[in-house]
Amino acid sequence: MQSWNDDALSAYVDKQLLTADEQRRIEEQLSSGSETAQQIAVLRAVKNSIKSNANLRMEAPSALHSSILNSIRAEASQTSSQNTRQIVSAPKLGLLQRVLGWILQPIVAFPLLIIAVGGGYLLNSQRQNQIATANQWDFHDESFTNYDLITKGQLKVQKATSDYNELLAFFKEQGVNYDIVHPELKAQLVGGVVSEHNGQKLAHLVYKYHDSLVYMYEAPEHLFASHTLEIPSRVTSYAQSGRWYSEDDSQHSWMFWRVKTTYCSVVADIPKEELAELFVEGA
Amino acid sequence: MTTDRHTLEFEQEALPHLNALYTFAVRLCRDKDDAEDLVQETFMKAFRFFDKFERGTNCKAWLFRILKNTYINKYRRDTREPDMVEYDVVEEFYESIKSDYSDSSNLEQRLFSTMLDDEVTEALESLPDDFRTVILLCDVEEFTYEEIAEFLDCPIGTVRSRLHRARNMLAAKLSIYAKSKGYTPETQEDDSENFLES
């Protein structure tokens, strides 16, 4: 290796990530009057020419500053008023909730699911799934958004099958390259969807349980390590320990857990106890 | 936390980094309007997820990660391997200073001292994206190698080698650029030697 090609020299200039051996070696070379001194001088000169370059530090337009500030405050006040409204009108269902409640009624939900599955299968080769366009990066929120899209028929199952191996082959074929978790469930597999997040293909599984839909979203650990996806802080310790977490409200339940390096999120419109019972113990 | 306090804390913690984010966004998008949209979206996302920001950690690094993810999602840019460094150009450059600068004292001050900011910027702009980015993150934004690795989603060792190659490449480009502009040693104060004319 050429001596100039020794990246420890840049680390020496930056005073970062230098092993004791590298530090000693460079100092010995410096004291012996080798070319190392010239090379370090060059690296420092480059660093200084960048560091002192006024062009590389720009001032954001004041209009941008104001626009951000206004948007934040508007959103904060909207959130605040929504919270107030929710507290005041908690016993009543909002319009959206009522529509969703209607959609999720067994008599409506099941035909919708059939339409979604059938339509998705037919359109599979013609359209991109819509999960990939979601801007959210919160694993919990994304799970609920996708669940809603599926129940509304806006997100189609790309591969309709009740055969897990067939679905697994589909995921692999679509480029899902991490370990898919397939817990034994007392629910019928309906099919799956593949989405893309920052170039990573992600697997989504859809199950049917009586007249309910059980949606499972899986993502590899490295997306969380790189903050491409986030988990709510309340489940961080569960992700670390691999324990199961579940919660519910009047409409839905959510379960979260980790199996080796795969994070799993499940949403269903049944109570959390009922959802937990679907998972076959020891599976 | 109340909404007012949450908003105030966000404004105090995140907004001071607006200029840094805008500067980086302009370099990333190469278009000021796109950069403004990107920064606006970044701050809105950051605000919505501010409760997930780990207090006491580097807020600027956190914002930069959001900006990068937003940029990738929005522009659907593929991540790719960096372009190759032109080793022969770098080697030639080092050979030239070796022959012309036997005395390396004050070399750091003498090298590139006559170059204007615009010229340095131009040379930096001519670097492949991945090399330019790592230099900006290290030397302008002053992130640690670890923070850069997290931002670029690559091993720290890759950051170190990429940064070193980027600096060498930039040094060679600045040297070539200086020659093309006709900068001679006479134009440099206290410099009796000539590395550019070698």
mmCIF file of N, CA, C and O in Angstrom, chain A residues 13 19 99 105 149 201 204 221:
data_model
loop_
_atom_site.group_PDB
_atom_site.id
_atom_site.type_symbol
_atom_site.label_atom_id
_atom_site.label_comp_id
_atom_site.label_asym_id
_atom_site.label_seq_id
_atom_site.Cartn_x
_atom_site.Cartn_y
_atom_site.Cartn_z
ATOM 1 N N VAL A 13 -5.440 13.063 11.724
ATOM 2 C CA VAL A 13 -5.757 14.494 11.548
ATOM 3 C C VAL A 13 -7.050 14.851 12.292
ATOM 4 O O VAL A 13 -7.156 15.899 12.919
ATOM 5 N N THR A 19 -6.280 3.581 16.579
ATOM 6 C CA THR A 19 -5.844 2.622 17.594
ATOM 7 C C THR A 19 -4.512 3.114 18.181
ATOM 8 O O THR A 19 -3.812 3.941 17.566
ATOM 9 N N VAL A 99 -67.735 5.240 10.171
ATOM 10 C CA VAL A 99 -67.610 4.602 8.849
ATOM 11 C C VAL A 99 -66.783 3.324 8.983
ATOM 12 O O VAL A 99 -67.142 2.270 8.459
ATOM 13 N N GLN A 105 -67.980 -4.158 10.334
ATOM 14 C CA GLN A 105 -69.046 -5.076 10.741
ATOM 15 C C GLN A 105 -68.883 -6.357 9.932
ATOM 16 O O GLN A 105 -68.589 -6.326 8.743
ATOM 17 N N LEU A 149 -55.882 0.603 5.438
ATOM 18 C CA LEU A 149 -55.922 0.561 3.967
ATOM 19 C C LEU A 149 -56.439 -0.790 3.486
ATOM 20 O O LEU A 149 -57.201 -0.867 2.519
ATOM 21 N N LYS A 201 -36.952 -4.442 1.028
ATOM 22 C CA LYS A 201 -38.255 -5.050 0.786
ATOM 23 C C LYS A 201 -38.787 -5.614 2.110
ATOM 24 O O LYS A 201 -38.041 -6.276 2.840
ATOM 25 N N HIS A 204 -45.526 -8.348 4.562
ATOM 26 C CA HIS A 204 -46.767 -8.127 5.307
ATOM 27 C C HIS A 204 -47.647 -9.357 5.081
ATOM 28 O O HIS A 204 -47.819 -9.786 3.941
ATOM 29 N N GLU A 221 -34.240 -6.024 11.902
ATOM 30 C CA GLU A 221 -33.712 -5.202 13.005
ATOM 31 C C GLU A 221 -32.858 -4.028 12.530
ATOM 32 O O GLU A 221 -32.899 -2.953 13.121
#
